[in-house]
mmCIF file of C-alpha atoms and ligand atoms in Angstrom:
data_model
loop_
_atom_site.group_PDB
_atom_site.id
_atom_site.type_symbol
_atom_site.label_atom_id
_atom_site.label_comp_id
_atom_site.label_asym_id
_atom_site.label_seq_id
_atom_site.Cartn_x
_atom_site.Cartn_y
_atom_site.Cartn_z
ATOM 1 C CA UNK L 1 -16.266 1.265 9.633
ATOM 2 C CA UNK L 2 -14.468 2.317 6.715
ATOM 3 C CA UNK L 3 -12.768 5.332 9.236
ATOM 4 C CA UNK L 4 -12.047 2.691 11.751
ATOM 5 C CA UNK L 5 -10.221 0.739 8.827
ATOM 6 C CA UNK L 6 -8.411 3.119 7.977
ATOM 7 C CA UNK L 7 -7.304 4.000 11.287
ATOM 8 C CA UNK L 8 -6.340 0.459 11.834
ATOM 9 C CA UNK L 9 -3.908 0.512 9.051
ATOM 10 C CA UNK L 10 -2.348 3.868 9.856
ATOM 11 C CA UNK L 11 -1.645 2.637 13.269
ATOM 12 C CA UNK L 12 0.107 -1.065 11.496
ATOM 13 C CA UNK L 13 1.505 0.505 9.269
ATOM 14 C CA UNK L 14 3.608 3.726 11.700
ATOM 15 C CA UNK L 15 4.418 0.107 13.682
ATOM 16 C CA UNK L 16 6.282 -1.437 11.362
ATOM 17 C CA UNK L 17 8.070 1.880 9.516
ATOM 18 C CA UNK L 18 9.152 2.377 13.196
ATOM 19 C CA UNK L 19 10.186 -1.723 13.121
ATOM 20 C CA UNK L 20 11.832 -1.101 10.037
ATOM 21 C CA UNK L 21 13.432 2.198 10.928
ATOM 22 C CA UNK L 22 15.006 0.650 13.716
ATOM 23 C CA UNK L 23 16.549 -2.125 11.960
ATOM 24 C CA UNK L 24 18.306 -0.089 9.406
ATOM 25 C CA UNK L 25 19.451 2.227 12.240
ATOM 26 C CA UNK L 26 21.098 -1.195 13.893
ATOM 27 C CA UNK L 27 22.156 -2.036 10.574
ATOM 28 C CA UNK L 28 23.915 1.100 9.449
ATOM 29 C CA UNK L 29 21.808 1.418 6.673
ATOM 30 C CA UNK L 30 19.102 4.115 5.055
ATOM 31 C CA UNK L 31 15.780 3.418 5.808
ATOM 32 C CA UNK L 32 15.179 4.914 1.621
ATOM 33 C CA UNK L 33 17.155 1.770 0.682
ATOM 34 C CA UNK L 34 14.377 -0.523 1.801
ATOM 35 C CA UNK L 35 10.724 -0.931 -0.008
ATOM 36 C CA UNK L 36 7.758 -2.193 2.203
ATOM 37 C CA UNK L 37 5.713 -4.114 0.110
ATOM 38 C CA UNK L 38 2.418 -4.667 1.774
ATOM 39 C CA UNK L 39 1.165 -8.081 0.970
ATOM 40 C CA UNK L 40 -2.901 -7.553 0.687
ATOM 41 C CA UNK L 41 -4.081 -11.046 -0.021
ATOM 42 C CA UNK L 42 -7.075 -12.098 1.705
ATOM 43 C CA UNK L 43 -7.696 -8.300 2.143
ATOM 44 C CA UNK L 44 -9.939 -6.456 -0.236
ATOM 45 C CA UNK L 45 -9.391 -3.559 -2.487
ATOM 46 C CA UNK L 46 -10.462 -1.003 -0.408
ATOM 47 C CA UNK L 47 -7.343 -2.166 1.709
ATOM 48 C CA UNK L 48 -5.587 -1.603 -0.775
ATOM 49 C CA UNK L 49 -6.892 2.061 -1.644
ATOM 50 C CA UNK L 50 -6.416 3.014 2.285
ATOM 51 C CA UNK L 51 -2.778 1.920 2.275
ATOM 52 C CA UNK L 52 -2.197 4.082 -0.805
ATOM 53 C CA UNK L 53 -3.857 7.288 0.769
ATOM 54 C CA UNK L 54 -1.586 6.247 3.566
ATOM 55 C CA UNK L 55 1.610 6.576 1.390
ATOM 56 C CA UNK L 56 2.180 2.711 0.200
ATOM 57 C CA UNK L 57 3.533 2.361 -2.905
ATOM 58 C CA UNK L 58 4.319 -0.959 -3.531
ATOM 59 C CA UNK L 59 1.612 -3.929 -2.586
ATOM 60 C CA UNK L 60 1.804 -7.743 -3.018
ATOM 61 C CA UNK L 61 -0.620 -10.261 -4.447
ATOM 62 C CA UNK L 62 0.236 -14.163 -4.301
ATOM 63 C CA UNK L 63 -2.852 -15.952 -6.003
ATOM 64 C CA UNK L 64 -3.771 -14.991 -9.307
ATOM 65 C CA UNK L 65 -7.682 -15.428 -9.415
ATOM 66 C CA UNK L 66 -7.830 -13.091 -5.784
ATOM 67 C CA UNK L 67 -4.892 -10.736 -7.292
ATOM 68 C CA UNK L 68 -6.381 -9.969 -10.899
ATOM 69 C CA UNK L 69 -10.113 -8.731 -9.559
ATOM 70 C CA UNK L 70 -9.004 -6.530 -6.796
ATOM 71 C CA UNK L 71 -6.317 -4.782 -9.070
ATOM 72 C CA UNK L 72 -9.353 -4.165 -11.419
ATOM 73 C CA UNK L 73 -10.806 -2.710 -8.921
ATOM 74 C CA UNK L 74 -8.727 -0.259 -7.767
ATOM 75 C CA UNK L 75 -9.363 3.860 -8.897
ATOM 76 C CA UNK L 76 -7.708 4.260 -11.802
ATOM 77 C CA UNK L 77 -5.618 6.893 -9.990
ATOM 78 C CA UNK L 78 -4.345 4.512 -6.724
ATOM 79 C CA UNK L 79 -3.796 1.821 -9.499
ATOM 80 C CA UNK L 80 -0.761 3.993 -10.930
ATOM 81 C CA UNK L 81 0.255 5.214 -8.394
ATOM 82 C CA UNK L 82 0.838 1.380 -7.236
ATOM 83 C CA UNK L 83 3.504 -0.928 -7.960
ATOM 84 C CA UNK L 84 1.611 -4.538 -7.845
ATOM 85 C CA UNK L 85 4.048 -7.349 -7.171
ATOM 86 C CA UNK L 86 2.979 -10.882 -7.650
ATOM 87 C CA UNK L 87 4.511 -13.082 -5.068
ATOM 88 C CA UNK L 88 3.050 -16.215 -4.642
ATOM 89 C CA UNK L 89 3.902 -19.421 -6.587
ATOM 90 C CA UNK L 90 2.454 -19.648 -10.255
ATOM 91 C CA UNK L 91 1.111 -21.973 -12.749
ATOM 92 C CA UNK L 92 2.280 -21.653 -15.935
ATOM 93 C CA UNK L 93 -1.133 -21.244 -17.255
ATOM 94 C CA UNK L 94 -1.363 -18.733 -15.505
ATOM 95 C CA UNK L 95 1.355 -16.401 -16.341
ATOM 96 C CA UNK L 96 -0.687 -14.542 -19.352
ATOM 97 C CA UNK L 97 -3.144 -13.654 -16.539
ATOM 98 C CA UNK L 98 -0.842 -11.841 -14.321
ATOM 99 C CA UNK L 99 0.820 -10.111 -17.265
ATOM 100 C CA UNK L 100 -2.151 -8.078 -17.169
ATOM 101 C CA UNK L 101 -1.774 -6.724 -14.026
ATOM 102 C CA UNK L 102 1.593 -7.142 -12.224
ATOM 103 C CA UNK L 103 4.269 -4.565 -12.772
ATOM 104 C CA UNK L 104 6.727 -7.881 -10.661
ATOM 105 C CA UNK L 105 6.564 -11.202 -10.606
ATOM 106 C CA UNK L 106 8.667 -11.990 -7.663
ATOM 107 C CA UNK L 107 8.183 -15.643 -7.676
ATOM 108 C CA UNK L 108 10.064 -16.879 -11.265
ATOM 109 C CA UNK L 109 11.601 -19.974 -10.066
ATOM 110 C CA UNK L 110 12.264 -22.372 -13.445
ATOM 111 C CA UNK L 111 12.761 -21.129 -17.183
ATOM 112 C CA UNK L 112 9.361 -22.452 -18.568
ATOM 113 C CA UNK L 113 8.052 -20.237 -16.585
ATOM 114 C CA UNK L 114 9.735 -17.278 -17.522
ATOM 115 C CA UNK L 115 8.925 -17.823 -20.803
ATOM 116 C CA UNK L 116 5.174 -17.935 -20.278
ATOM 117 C CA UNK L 117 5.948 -14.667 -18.588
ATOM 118 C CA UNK L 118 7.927 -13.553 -21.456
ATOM 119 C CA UNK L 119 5.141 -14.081 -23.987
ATOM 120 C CA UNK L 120 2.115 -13.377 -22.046
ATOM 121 C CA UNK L 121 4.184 -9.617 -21.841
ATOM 122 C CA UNK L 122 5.088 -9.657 -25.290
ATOM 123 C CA UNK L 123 1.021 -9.898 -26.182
ATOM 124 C CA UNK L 124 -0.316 -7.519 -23.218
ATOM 125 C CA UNK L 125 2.588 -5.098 -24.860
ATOM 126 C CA UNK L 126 1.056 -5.281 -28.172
ATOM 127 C CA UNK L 127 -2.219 -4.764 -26.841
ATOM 128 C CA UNK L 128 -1.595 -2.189 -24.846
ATOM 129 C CA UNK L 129 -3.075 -3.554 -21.802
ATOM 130 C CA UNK L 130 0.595 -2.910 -20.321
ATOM 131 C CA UNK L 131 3.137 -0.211 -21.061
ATOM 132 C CA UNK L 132 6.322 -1.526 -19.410
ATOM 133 C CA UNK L 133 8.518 -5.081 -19.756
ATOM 134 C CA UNK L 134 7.734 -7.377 -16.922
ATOM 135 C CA UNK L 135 10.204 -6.627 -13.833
ATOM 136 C CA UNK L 136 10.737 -10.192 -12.293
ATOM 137 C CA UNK L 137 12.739 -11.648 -9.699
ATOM 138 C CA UNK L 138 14.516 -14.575 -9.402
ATOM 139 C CA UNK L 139 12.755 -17.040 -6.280
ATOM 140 C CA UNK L 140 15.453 -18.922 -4.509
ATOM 141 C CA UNK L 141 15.110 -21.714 -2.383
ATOM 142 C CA UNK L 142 16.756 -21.476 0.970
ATOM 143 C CA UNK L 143 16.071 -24.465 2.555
ATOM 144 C CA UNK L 144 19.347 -26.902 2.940
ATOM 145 C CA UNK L 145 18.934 -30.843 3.639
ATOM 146 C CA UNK L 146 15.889 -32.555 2.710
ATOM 147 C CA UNK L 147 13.500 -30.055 2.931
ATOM 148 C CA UNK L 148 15.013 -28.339 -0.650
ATOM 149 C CA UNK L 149 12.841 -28.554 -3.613
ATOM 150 C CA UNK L 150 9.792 -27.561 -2.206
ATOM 151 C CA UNK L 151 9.759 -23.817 -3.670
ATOM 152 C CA UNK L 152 12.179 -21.659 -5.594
ATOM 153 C CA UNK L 153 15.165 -22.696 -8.443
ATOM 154 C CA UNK L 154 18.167 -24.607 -6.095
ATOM 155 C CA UNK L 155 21.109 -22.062 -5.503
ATOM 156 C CA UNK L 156 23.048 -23.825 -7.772
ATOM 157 C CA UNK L 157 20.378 -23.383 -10.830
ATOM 158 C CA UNK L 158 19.759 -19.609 -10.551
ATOM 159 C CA UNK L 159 22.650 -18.917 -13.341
ATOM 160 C CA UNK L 160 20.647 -20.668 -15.747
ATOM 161 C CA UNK L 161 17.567 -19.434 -14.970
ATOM 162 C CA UNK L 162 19.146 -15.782 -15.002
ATOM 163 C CA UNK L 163 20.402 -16.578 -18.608
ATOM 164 C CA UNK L 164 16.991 -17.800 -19.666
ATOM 165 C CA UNK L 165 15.701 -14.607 -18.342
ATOM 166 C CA UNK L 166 18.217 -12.755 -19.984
ATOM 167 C CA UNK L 167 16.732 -14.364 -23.599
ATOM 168 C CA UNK L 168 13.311 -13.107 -22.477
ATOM 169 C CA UNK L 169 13.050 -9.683 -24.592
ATOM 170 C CA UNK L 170 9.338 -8.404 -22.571
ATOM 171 C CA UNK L 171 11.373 -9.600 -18.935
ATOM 172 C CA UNK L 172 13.500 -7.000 -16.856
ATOM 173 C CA UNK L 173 15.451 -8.948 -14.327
ATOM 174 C CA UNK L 174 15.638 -6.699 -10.653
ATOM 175 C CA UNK L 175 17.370 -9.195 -8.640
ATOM 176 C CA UNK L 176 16.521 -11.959 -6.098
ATOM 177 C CA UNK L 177 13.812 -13.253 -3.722
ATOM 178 C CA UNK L 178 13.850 -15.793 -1.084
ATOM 179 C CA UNK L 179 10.804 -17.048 2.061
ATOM 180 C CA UNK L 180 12.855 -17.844 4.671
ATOM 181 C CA UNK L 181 12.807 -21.547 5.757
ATOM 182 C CA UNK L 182 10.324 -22.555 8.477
ATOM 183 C CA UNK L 183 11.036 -23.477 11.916
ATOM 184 C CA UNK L 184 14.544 -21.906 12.250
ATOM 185 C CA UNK L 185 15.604 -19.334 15.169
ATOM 186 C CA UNK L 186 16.663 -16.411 14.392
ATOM 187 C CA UNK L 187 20.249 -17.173 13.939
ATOM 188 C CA UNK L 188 19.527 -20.316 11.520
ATOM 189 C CA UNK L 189 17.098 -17.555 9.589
ATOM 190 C CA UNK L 190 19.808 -15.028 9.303
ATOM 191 C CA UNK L 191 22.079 -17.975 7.741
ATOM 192 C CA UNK L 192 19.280 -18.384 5.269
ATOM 193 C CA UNK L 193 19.315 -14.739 4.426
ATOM 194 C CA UNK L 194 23.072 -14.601 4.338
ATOM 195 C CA UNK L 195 23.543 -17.201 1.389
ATOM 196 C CA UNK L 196 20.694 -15.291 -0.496
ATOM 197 C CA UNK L 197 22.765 -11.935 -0.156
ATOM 198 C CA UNK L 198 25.954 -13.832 -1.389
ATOM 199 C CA UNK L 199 23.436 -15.201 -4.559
ATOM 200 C CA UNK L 200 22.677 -11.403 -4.975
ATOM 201 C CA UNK L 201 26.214 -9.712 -4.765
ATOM 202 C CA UNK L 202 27.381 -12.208 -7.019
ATOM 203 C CA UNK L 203 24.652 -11.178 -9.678
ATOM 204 C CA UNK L 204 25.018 -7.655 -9.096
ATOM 205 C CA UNK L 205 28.568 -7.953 -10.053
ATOM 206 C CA UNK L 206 27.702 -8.730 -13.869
ATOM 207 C CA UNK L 207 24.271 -6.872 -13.634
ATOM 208 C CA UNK L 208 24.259 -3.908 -10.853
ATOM 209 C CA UNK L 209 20.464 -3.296 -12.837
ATOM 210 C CA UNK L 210 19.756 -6.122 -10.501
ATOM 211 C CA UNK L 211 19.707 -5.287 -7.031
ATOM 212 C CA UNK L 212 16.869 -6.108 -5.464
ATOM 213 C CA UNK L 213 16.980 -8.490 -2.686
ATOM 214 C CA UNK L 214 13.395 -9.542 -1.576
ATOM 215 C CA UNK L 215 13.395 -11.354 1.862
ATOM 216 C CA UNK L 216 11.773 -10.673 4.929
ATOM 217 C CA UNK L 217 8.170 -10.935 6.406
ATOM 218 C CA UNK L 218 6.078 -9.948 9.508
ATOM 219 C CA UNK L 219 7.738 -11.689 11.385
ATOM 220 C CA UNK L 220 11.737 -11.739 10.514
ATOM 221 C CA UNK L 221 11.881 -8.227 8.720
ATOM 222 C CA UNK L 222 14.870 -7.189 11.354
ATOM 223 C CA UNK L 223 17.171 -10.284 10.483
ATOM 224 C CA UNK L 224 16.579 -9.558 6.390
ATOM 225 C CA UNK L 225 17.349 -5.583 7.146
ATOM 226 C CA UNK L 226 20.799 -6.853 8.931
ATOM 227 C CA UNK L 227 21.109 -9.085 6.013
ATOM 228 C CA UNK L 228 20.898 -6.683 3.699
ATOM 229 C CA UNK L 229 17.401 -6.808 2.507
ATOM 230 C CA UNK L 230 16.059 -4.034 -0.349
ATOM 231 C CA UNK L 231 12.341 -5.093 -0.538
ATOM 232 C CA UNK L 232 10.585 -6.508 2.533
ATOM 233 C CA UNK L 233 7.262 -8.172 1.754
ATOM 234 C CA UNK L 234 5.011 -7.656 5.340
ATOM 235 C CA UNK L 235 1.411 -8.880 5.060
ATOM 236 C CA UNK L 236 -0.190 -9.409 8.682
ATOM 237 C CA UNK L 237 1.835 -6.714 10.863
ATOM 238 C CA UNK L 238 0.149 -4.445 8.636
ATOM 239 C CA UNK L 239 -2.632 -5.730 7.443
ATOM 240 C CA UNK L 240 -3.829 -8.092 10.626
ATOM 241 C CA UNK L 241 -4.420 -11.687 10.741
ATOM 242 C CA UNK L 242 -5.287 -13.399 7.653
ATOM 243 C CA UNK L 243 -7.593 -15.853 9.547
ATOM 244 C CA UNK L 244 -10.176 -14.038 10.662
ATOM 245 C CA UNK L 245 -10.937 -13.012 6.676
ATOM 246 C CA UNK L 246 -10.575 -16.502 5.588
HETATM 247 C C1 LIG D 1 1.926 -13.853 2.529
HETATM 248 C C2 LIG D 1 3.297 -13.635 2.064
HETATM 249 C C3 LIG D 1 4.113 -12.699 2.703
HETATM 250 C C4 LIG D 1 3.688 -11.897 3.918
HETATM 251 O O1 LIG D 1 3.710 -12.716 5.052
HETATM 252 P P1 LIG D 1 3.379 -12.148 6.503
HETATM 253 O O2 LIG D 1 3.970 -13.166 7.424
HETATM 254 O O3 LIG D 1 1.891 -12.072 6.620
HETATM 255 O O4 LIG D 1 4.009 -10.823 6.650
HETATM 256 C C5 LIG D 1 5.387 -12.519 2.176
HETATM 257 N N1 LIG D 1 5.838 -13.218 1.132
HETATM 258 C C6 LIG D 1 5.078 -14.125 0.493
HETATM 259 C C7 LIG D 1 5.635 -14.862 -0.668
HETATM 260 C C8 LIG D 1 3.777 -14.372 0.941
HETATM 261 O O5 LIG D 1 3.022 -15.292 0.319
#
């Protein structure tokens, strides 16, 4: 089984370098300038373990209670070899738990809770149950109309949560992070993507420390490449449907 597994992955996984190969070819750009970040939820650690023997190196976790477990898990060994990004939205309560675990948090979208972050990485410094500042990422809500609000700070409210983060002394800001709205075609998606890579030039010009532009998922990873993309977060193309695991 666990062969089969494996097999499974290796076979996802070549699909989607290729997919991703092929967009940065279109796009002009290096294929070493963009991070896959496999989103495991719903899939169990040995998942996890499997994808790291098969070269991952980043993985992606978006509900706390599933996320913390399976990252305790994990062989010492694959655990450091891994950087764990949070992704999914979070509770404020919960932001000492994932302290404990994430190296990212790619889903800070309001200043209360970067400063739960803040201080849940201030005491997981001091007790040495982590050894670096939090890397975090700024969540940005792309939708326009009435469907804004629903996840993410607003466009216009990311300078002052970047200057909250900036009084955050256990926070290391890497850049920006945005789900694409639903129901848009491809051109209406790569509009989406566009204002978050004018959000992210415009930060990089006082902070080039914070270039990371997280968009992109199973199935619009070629439009966020064009975009201009640096981390692509791809759960089922790799992993397989989420259903069937409920
Ligand atoms: C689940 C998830 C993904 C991956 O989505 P797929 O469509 O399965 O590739 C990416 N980003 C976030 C925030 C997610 O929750």
């Amino acid at each position: 089984m666990s062969a089969d597994r494996r097999a499974e992955l290796a076979a996802n996984l070549e699909r989607v370098r290729a997919r991703v190969d092929a967009a940065c070819r279109a796009a002009g750009r290096a294929p070493e300038d963009v991070t896959l970040v496999a989103v495991t939820k719903f899939f169990p650690a040995s998942d996890v373990a499997h994808l790291a023997g098969l070269g991952v190196r980043d993985v992606g976790e978006n509900r706390d209670q599933e996320a913390g477990p399976k990252v305790a898990e994990l062989d010492p060994q694959v655990r450091s070899a891994l950087t764990v990004h949070f992704v999914g939205q979070l509770q404020t309560n919960k932001a000492n738990h994932v302290t404990r675990y994430a190296d990212v948090v790619q889903s800070v979208d309001r200043a209360k809770l970067a400063r739960a972050l803040d201080r849940g990485a201030g005491t997981a410094l001091a007790e040495g149950a982590r050894h670096t500042p939090l890397g975090v990422t700024v969540q940005v809500d792309l939708e326009e109309g009435a469907d804004r609000g629903r996840g993410g700070a607003l466009p216009e409210d990311v300078p002052a949560l970047v200057e909250a983060i900036d009084g955050c002394e256990h926070l290391d800001l890497r850049g920006v992070m945005a789900v694409a709205p639903r129901g848009l075609d491809e051109s209406g998606t790569r509009a989406a993507f566009d204002r978050l890579a004018a959000l992210s030039e415009r930060l990089r010009q006082d902070r080039p420390e914070a270039w990371w532009m997280s968009a992109g998922m199973s199935g619009d990873l070629e439009t966020a490449v064009a975009a201009g993309a640096t981390h692509l977060r791809v759960g089922t193309a790799i992993l397989g449907s989420r259903v069937s695991h409920g």
